Every structure is written in C-alpha cells, then in structure tokens.
Short mmCIF file of C-alpha atoms in Angstrom, two decimals:
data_model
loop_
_atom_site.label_atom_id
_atom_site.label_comp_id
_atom_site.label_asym_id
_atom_site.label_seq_id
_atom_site.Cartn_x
_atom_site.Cartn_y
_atom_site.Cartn_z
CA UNK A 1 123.06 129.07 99.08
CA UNK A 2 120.10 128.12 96.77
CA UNK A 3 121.11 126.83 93.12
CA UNK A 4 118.32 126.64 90.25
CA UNK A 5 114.96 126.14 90.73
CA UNK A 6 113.49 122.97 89.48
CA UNK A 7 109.46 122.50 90.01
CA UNK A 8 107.08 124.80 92.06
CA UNK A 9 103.72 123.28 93.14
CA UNK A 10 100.98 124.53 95.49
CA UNK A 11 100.41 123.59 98.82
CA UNK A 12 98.96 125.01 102.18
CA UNK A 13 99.43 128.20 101.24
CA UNK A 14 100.37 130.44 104.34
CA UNK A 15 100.70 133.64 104.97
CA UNK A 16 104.10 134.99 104.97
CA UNK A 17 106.22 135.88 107.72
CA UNK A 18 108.20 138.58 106.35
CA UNK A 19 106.02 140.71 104.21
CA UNK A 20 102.39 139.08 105.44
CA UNK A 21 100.63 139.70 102.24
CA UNK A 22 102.14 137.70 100.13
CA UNK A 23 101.46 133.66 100.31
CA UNK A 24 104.12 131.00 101.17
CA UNK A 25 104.16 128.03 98.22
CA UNK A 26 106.09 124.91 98.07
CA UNK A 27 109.19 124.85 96.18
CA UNK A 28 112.26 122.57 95.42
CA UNK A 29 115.58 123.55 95.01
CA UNK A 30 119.34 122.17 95.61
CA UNK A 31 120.45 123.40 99.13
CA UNK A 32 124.15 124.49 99.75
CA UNK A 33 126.06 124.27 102.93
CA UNK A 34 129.30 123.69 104.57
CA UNK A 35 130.47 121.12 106.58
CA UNK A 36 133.13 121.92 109.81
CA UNK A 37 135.44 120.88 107.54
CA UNK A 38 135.54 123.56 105.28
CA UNK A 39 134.27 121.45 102.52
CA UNK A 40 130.64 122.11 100.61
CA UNK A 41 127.84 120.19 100.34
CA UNK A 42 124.97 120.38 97.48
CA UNK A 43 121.72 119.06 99.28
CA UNK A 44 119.56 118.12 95.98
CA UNK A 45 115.74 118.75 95.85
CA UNK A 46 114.96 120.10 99.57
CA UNK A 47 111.69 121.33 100.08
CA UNK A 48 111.19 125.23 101.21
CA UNK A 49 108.71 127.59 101.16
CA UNK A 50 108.64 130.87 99.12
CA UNK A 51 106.90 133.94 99.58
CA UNK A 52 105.05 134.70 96.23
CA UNK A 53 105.46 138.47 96.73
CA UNK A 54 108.40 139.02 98.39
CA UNK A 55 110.64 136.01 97.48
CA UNK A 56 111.49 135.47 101.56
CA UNK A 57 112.54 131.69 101.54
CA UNK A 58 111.85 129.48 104.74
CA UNK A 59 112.99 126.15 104.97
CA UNK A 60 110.51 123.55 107.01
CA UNK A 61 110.86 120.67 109.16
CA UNK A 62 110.34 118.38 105.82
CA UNK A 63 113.14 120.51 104.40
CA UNK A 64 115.24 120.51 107.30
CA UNK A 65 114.48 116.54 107.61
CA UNK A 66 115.81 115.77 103.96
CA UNK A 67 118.70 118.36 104.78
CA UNK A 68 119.50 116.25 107.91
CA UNK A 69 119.46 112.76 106.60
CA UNK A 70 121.65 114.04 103.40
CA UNK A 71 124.42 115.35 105.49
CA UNK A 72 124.04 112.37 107.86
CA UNK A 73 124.76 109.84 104.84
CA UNK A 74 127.42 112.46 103.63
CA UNK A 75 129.23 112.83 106.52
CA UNK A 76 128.79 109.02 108.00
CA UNK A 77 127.74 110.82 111.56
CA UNK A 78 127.03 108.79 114.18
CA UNK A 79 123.73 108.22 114.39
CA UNK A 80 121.55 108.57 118.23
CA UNK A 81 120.66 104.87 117.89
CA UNK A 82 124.70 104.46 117.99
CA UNK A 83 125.11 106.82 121.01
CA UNK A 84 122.15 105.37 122.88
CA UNK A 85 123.92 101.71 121.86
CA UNK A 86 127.09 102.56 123.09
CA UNK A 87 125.85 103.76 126.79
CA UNK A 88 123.73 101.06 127.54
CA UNK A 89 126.42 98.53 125.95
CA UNK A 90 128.74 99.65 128.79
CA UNK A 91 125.83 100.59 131.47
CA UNK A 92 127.15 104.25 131.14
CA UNK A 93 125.76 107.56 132.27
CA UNK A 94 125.85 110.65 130.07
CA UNK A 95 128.16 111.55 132.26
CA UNK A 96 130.32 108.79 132.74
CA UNK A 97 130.92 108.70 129.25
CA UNK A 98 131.82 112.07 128.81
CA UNK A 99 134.43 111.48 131.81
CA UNK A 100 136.09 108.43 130.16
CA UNK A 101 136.03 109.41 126.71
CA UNK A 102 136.62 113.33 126.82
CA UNK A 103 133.69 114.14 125.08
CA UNK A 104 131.65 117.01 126.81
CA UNK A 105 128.58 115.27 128.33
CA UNK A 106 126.24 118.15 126.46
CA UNK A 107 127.23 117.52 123.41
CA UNK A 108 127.06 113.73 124.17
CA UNK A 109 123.20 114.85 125.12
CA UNK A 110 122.90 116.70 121.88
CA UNK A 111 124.20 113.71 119.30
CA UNK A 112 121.70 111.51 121.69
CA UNK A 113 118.85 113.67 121.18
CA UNK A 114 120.16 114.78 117.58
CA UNK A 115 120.23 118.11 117.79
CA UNK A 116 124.03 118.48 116.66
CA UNK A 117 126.09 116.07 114.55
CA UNK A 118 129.43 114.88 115.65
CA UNK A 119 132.54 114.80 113.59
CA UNK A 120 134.06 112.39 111.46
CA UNK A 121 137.11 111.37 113.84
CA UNK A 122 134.43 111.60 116.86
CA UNK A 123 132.05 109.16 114.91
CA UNK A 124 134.63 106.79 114.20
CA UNK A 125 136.03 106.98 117.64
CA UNK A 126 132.84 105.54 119.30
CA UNK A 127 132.58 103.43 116.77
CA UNK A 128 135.80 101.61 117.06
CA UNK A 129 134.85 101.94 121.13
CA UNK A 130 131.26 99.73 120.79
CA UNK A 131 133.20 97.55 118.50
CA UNK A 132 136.36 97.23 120.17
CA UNK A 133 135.44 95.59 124.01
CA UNK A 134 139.17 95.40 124.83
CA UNK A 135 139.67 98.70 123.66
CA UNK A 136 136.69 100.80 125.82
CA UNK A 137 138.38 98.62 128.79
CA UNK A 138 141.75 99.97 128.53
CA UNK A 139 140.30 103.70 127.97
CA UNK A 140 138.12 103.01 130.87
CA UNK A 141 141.39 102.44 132.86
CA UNK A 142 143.47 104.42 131.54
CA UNK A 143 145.85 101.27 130.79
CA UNK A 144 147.97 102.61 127.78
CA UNK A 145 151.13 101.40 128.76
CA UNK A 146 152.32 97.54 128.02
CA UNK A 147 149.47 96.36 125.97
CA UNK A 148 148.67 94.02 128.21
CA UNK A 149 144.93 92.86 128.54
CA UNK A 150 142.84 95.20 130.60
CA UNK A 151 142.74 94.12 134.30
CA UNK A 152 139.28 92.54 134.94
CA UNK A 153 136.51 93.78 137.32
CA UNK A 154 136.82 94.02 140.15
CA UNK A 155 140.60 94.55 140.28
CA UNK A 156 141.09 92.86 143.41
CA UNK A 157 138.73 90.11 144.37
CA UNK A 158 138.57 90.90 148.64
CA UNK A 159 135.66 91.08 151.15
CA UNK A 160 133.68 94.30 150.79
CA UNK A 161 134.42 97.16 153.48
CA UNK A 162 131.54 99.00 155.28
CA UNK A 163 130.54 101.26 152.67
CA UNK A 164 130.36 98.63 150.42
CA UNK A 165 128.37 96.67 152.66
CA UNK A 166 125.89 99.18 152.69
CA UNK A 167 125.72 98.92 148.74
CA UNK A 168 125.23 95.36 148.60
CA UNK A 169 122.59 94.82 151.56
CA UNK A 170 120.24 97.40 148.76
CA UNK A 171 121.01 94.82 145.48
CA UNK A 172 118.48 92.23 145.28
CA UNK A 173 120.88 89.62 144.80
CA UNK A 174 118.74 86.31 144.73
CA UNK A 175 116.62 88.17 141.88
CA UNK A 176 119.61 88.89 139.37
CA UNK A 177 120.69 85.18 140.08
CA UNK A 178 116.81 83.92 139.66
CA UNK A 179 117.49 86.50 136.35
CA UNK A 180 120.45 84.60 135.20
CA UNK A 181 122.94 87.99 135.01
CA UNK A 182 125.19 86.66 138.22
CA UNK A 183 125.93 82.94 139.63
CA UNK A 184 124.00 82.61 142.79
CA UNK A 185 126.46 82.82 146.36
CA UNK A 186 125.58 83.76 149.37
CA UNK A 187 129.16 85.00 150.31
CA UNK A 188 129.58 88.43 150.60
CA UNK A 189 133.46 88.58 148.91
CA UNK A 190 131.87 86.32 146.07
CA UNK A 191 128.51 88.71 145.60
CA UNK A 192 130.64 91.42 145.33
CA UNK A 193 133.01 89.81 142.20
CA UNK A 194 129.85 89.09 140.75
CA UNK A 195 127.91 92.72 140.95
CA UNK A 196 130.94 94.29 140.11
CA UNK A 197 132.06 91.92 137.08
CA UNK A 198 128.46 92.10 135.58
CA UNK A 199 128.13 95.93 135.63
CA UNK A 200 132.42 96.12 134.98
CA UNK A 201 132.65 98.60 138.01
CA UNK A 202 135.70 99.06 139.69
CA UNK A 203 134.08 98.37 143.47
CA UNK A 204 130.51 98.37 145.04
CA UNK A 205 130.69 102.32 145.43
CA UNK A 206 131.09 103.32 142.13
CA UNK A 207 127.96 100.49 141.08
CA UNK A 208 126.32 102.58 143.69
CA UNK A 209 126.68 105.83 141.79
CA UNK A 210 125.73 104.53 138.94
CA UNK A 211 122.37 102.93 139.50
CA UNK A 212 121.69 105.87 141.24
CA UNK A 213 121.98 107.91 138.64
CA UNK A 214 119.76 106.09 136.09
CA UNK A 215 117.17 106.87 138.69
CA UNK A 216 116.82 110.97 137.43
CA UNK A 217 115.93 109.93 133.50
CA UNK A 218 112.57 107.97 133.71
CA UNK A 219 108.96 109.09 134.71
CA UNK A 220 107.99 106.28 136.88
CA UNK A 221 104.86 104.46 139.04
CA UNK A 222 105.92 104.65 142.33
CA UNK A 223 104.77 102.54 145.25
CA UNK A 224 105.11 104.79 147.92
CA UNK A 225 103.70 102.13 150.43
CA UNK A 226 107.01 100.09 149.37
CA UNK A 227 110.55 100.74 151.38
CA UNK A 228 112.52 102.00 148.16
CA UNK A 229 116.08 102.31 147.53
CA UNK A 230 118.08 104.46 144.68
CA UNK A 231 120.61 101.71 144.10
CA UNK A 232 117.47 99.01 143.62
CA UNK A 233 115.10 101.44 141.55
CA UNK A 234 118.12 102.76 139.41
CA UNK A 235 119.55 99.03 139.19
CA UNK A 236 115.58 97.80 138.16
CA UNK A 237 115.24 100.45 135.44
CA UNK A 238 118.98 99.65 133.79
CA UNK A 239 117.47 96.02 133.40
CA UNK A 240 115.00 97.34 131.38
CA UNK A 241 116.87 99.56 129.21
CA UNK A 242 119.25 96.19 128.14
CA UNK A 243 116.50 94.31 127.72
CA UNK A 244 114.70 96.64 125.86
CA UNK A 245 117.74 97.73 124.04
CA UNK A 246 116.99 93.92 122.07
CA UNK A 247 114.07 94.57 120.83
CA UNK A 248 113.52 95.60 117.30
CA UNK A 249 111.15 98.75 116.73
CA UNK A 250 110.39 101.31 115.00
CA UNK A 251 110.87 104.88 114.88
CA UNK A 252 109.36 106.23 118.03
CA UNK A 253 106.73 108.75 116.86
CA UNK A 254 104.30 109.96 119.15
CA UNK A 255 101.60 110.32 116.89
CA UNK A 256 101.47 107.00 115.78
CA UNK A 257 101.38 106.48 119.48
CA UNK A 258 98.31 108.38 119.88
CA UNK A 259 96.94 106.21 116.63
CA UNK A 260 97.76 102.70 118.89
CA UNK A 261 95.79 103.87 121.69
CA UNK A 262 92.56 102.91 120.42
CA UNK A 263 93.68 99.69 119.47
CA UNK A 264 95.16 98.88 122.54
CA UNK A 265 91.74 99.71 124.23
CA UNK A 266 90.34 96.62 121.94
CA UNK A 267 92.66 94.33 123.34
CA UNK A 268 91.76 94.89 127.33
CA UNK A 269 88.76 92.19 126.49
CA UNK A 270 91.43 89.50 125.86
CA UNK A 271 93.14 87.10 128.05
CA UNK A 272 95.74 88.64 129.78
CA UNK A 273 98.68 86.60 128.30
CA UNK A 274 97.62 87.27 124.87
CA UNK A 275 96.93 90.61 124.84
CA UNK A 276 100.20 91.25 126.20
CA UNK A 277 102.09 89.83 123.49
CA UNK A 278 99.59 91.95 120.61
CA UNK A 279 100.57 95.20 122.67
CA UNK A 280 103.99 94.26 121.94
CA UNK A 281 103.81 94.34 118.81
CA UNK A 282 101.62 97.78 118.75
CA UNK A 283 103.84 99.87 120.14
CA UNK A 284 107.02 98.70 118.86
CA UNK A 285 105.05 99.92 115.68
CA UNK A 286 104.83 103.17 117.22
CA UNK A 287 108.91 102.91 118.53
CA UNK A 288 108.29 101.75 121.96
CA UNK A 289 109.73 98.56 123.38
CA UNK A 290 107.56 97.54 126.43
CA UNK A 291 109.57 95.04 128.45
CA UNK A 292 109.07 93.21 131.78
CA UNK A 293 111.24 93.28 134.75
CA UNK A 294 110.33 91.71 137.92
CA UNK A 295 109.66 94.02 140.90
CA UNK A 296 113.05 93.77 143.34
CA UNK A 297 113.34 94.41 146.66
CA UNK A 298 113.05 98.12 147.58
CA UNK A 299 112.56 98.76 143.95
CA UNK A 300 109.36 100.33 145.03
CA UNK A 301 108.42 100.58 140.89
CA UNK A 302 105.16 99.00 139.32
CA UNK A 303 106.59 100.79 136.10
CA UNK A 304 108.13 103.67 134.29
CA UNK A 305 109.41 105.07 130.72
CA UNK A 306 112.29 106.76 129.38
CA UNK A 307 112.84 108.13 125.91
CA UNK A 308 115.95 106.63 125.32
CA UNK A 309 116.67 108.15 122.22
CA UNK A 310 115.04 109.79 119.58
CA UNK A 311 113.85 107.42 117.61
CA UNK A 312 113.32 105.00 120.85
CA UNK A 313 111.12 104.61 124.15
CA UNK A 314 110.96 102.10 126.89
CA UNK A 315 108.16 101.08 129.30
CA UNK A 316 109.09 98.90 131.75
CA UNK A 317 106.52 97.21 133.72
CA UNK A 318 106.92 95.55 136.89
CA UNK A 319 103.82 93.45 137.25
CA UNK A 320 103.77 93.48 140.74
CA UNK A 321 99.78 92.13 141.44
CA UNK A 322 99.71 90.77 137.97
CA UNK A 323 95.71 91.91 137.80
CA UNK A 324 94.67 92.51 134.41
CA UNK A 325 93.25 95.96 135.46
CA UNK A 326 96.56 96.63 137.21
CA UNK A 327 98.96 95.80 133.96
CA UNK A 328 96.34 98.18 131.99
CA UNK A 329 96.08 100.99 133.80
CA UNK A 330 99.74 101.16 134.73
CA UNK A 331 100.45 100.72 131.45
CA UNK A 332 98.56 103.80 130.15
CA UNK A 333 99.54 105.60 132.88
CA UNK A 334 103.19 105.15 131.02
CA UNK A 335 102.22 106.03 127.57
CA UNK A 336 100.81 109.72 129.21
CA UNK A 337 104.57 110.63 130.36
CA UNK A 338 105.50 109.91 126.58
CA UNK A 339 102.18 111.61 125.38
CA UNK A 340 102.63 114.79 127.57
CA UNK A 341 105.73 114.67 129.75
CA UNK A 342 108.73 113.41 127.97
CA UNK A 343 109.80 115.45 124.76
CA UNK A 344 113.39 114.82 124.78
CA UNK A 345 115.90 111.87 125.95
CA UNK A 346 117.63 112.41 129.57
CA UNK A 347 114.81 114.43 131.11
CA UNK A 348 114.86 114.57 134.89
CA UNK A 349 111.92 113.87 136.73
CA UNK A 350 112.48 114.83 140.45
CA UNK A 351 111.53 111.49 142.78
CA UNK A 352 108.26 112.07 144.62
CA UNK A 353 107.12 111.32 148.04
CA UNK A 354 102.81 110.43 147.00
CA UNK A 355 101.69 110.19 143.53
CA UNK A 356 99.01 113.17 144.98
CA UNK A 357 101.96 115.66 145.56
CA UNK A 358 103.57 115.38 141.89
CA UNK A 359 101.41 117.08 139.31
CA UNK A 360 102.80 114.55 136.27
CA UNK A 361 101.68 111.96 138.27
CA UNK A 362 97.94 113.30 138.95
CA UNK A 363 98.15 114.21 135.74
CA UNK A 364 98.96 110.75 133.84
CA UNK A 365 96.57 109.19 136.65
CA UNK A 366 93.84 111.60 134.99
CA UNK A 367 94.84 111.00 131.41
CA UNK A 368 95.04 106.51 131.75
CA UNK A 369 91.35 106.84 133.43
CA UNK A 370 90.01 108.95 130.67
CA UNK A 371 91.17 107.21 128.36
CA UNK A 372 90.10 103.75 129.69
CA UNK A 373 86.93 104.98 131.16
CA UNK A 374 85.80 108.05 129.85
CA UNK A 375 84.55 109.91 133.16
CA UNK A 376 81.58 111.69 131.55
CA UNK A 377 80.16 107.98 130.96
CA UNK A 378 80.83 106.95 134.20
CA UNK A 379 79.20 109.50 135.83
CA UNK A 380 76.16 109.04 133.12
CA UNK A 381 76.27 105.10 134.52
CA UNK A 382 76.37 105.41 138.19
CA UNK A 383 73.76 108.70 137.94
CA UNK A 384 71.26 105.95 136.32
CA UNK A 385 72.39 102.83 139.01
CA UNK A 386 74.34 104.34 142.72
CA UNK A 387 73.87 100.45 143.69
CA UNK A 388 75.53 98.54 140.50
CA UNK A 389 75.48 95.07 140.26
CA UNK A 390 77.62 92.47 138.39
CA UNK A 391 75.13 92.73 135.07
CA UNK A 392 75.23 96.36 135.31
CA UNK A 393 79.06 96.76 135.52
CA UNK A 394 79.05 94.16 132.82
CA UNK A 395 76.45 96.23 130.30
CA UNK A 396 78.22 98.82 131.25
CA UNK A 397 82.13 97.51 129.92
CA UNK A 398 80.86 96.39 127.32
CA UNK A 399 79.60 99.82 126.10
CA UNK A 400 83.57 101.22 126.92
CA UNK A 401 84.71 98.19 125.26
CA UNK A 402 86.92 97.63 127.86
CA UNK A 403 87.28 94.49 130.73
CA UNK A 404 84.75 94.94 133.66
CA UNK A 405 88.06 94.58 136.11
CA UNK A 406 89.45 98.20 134.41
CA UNK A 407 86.12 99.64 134.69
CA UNK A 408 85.19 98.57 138.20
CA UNK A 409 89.10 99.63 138.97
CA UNK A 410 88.77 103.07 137.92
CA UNK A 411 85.19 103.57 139.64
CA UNK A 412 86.47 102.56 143.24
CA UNK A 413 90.00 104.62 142.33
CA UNK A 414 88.04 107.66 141.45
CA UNK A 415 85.62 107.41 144.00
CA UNK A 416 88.19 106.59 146.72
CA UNK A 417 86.40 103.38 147.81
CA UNK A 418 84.71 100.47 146.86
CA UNK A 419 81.81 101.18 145.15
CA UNK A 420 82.45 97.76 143.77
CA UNK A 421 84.38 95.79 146.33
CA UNK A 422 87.21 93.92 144.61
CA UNK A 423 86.66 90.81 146.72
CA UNK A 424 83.13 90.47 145.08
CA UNK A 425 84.30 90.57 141.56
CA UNK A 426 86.89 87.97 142.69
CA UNK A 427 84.62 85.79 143.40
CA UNK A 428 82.66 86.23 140.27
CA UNK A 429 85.24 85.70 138.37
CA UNK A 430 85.80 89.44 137.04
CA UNK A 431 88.85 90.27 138.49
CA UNK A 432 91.73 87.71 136.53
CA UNK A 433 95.05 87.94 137.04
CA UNK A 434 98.42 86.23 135.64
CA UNK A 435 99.30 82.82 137.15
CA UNK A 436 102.95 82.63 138.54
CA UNK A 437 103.78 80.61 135.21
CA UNK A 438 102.12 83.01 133.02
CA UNK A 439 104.01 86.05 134.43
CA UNK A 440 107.23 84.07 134.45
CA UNK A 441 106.70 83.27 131.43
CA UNK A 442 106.50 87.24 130.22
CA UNK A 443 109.43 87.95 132.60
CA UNK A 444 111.49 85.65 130.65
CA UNK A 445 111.02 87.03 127.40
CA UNK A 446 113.53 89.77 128.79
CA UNK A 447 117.22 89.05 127.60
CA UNK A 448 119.80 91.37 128.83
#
C-alpha cells in the first residue's frame, strides 16, 4: 500500500493506539489504492501518522481529505454540489430521483452527503441529465420510442378533478404570481397548467407529493398559531432552496460559522436593511446562503434551514412581522439547528405541534437567547432594576452590544410577559421594523 518514505516531521504527538507506548508522528508517504475498476492509483504525499515504536500507521482526516480530493480529480466523480444541482434543477426528491433514474436513493444520499463516490458511467450519466433538459424529460416519461419531443406538463390541459381541487385550494397562488414563477388566472383549469408546468409534474397530485415531501429535510420556526398546510410549507421551503441554489458561497464549515457569530452580533446595532445585506455576505463566507421568501398562506414558517449538501446550507427566512428583533432572533434560532442539530444533508426532523413539546426547538430557543443576551447578565440587570426604564434598557444594550428591541425581546420571552411592554418601546421609537418597500425590496433579491 505505502511506497517510500519521503520527509518525517513532528507534530502533536499522540499516544498510540495499537501499542500505547509508543508516540504517533507525522509522516508523508505516496498512498496506493484501487479503483472499482480494477485499475491502481498512486496518491502522492498523503499525510499519516506513525507509531515511533511499533510502526502501526493511521491515516487522518487531513490524510483521508488529500486521499479524497486525489481520487475525485482522478476519477472525474461527480461531485455533491452536482447531485444537490441536479435535484433542485428538476425540484426532485431523493427519492424521486432514484425512481426515474434507477439509481438506489441511498446511494444517491451517500454521493449527496459524500460518503461514497459514484462511477464513471454514473457520473457522466447525471451529467449529460443536468445538461441535457430534453433528455431528463424523456427519461422522466419514459418516452424512448419516436424521438419525438417530450410531451409537455401537464399532458392534458383539463379542469382539475376533486382531489386535485383539494391540492390547489392549499397553493398560494396569488403569491407565486406576485413572485413572478406562474402568470396570474383565476381559472381553476388555467392554475392548474400553470402549477403543474412550473414544477413539470404530471397533475396536481403528484405536485402534492412532492412539496410534501420537502417538508421532512429542514429544521424549521413554526407558527403554531398559523393554519399550516404540507403542500404550502413544503412548496415555501423548495422556493428557498432555488433561490438559494443562486447564490455563490463558500464551503459550508461550521466552525467558521461559529467564528461569524460574533460578528453578526455587531451588526444587530445597524439599520435593519443594511445589516441584512452584511449578514449576507457573512455567512455565505461560512457556506450558508440566507435567502428570503415571503410567508404564504398556511405556510405557517417564520424560517428554517437545511444542509443541502455538504459543502452547502440554506436559511430561509420568512419575515413575517419584519421587527428587527424578530429577523434576529429567528435568525439565530436557525444557525443553532446547523450548530447542534443538522450534521448531515436529508435529516428528518419530525413536524411539531408547540415549539415547547420539541426538544430542538427549546433547545435552539435557549441557544439564539444566550447568545444574543447572555442570561447570566440579564439576570445581573434586572436583580439591580425589577422596574427598568427606557435609559436602563438602553445602558443596558449597549453593554450586550446588541439593539435594545433584541434585548427587551428576549426579557419579556424569557420572562413570559412584558416586563417591557412592546407598545411602549413602539412609541419610543425602540422597536423598528422593515417598511413594506424595504422588505420587498429583500424579497426580491430572491431569483428562482
């Protein structure tokens, strides 16, 4: 397996595994493997570490890293980013994909989370399918026959039947016109061309499936004061993912994450619109695209996250008050399902009837509040003043570094009443909140 050694050097030197008295030392050395194929591959200058006692040999994440992306390049695998690209191009399920390809849906799950590497003829096969529209239409219905162009969606344009009905009285239509995805109509037979030639389903029941489906992958803030709907939360959360499939990012990596969440703290003091746009651009550092998606009826979602892939995460928010205290702590409550929830893409969170009965949900509650308003200095604060007034709550953001609206937010949330009633910093001017052309404005940065 292992050909000449080239350098040694020291490094954290660990006890070994094997023999446990010896120490474990950095090496590099030319890793060999085999592909599937049959054929070898010579891996040059992978990092391992070597017992100095017993010569036991363990190879790393870094070495299993270098290994990886040498074998990727080698072997011209498809990469996650492709998979995740080729599912949302098409709107499809894991599963849907694996039934119109043939491809099992786990091993579609493993290339998307990149635990396993797919073949050459199985890389170039999805490849010529996100390419090749025409192509993924005719697989999609089976149309192999007289090369003739794949019969559009729907395949017959007719007044939907009671089960569809059903469907389409649970789409917010007006909003996807307002969004610009379908022509506005307020016929029934003409909705039902449109849903079903955006989304490229063959009727209204199998766009029903579908949305419902995207509902089991994403950790989400639930109103469950709101009449919600699977077909309208799952049909709200695919919005995101194409819109958020457009924007450039980085690698996701939660501990550059972690790094951004002080600096997002800094930005709460800004004006709403502009801090927005900076925290944007902070955590697409850190590989997350946060994207806006106005709240549709029976949606019942203020905002959620997915890992999408490996390498990216989505928070959609919703917006639905527009406060500034509302966009912030909903928005950390996100980034706690990707700090302690979400470790791999496709997770299921089961729906939830309170926030109180779901332990992820208490949980990210806990973790956005502590990290906004640390509750040791809020109990320090209102120990010194049980009566605060404006100046106080203002002495006392500034010291968090945060907006008085999050602090005063959190106090009343954790307290379970107003302590500081939210009328009264209305009217002195401490609770803002987006204008309708300000949040339009964010809503239309979304393309899909």
């Amino acid at each position: 397996m292992k050909t000449e050694k080239k350098n040694e050097t020291s490094s954290e030197e660990l006890a070994c595994f094997e023999c446990e008295t010896g120490r474990l030392r950095t090496v590099y050395e030319d890793y060999q493997t085999s592909l599937p194929s049959g054929a070898e591959v010579t891996v040059p200058n992978v990092p391992m570490l070597r017992c100095n006692c017993c010569g036991d040999t363990v190879i790393d994440d870094d070495g299993n890293q270098k290994i990886d992306a040498w074998l990727n390049k080698v072997t011209n695998a498809i990469t996650p980013n492709e998979v995740k690209t080729f599912l949302t191009k098409y709107g499809l399920t894991q599963r849907e994909a694996s039934s119109i390809t043939g491809l099992g849906e786990k091993n579609i799950s493993r290339w998307l989370s990149g635990h396993s590497r797919p073949s050459d003829s199985v890389s170039n096969f999805l490849r010529l399918l996100i390419a090749d529209e025409p192509a993924f239409e005719r697989l999609r219905q089976k149309r192999f026959d007289d090369g003739e162009p794949a019969t559009p969606y729907p395949t017959i344009e007719r007044q939907p039947n009671a089960e569809e009905k059903k469907v389409l009285q649970q789409v917010d239509f007006p909003k996807l016109a307002e969004l610009g995805v379908v022509n506005p109509t307020r016929s029934p037979q003409e909705r039902r061309t449109e849903v079903c030639r955006w989304a490229k389903c063959g009727d209204l029941l199998e766009f029903g499936q579908r949305m419902a489906e995207r509902m089991e992958p994403m950790a989400a803030f639930k109103d469950t004061k709101q009449k919600a709907n699977p077909i309208s939360g799952g049909l709200w959360a695919w919005l995101g993912e194409l819109a958020a499939d457009r924007v450039e990012t980085g690698n996701y990596d939660r501990e550059k994450l972690s790094e951004t969440i002080k600096r997002l703290r800094n930005l709460t003091t800004q004006p709403l619109p502009t801090a927005v746009r900076n925290v944007q651009s902070e955590l697409a550092k850190a590989g997350v695209a946060l994207v806006f998606i106005p709240i549709m009826k029976e949606s019942a979602f203020r905002g959620c996250t997915r890992l999408v892939t490996r390498d990216k995460a989505v928070i959609i928010h919703g917006l639905k008050y527009r406060t500034l205290s509302q966009f912030w702590i909903i928005l950390f409550h996100e980034i706690a399902h990707l700090m302690m929830h979400i470790d791999e893409p496709g997770q299921v969170f089961p729906d939830y009837d309170e926030p109180s009965s779901d332990p992820k949900e208490m949980q990210a509650d806990e973790w956005a509040f502590e990290k906004l308003a640390p509750r040791v200095k809020e109990l320090e604060w209102i120990a010194k003043r049980p009566s605060p007034t404006v100046w106080d709550l203002k002495e006392y953001a500034d010291r968090l570094s945060v907006h008085p609206a999050i602090a005063a937010e959190i106090l009343n949330r954790r307290a379970n009443k107003e302590i500081l009633p939210f009328a009264y910093l209305r009217k002195e001017k401490l609770f803002p909140h987006l204008s309708n052309d300000e949040a339009k404005a964010l809503m239309g940065t979304s393309q899909f």
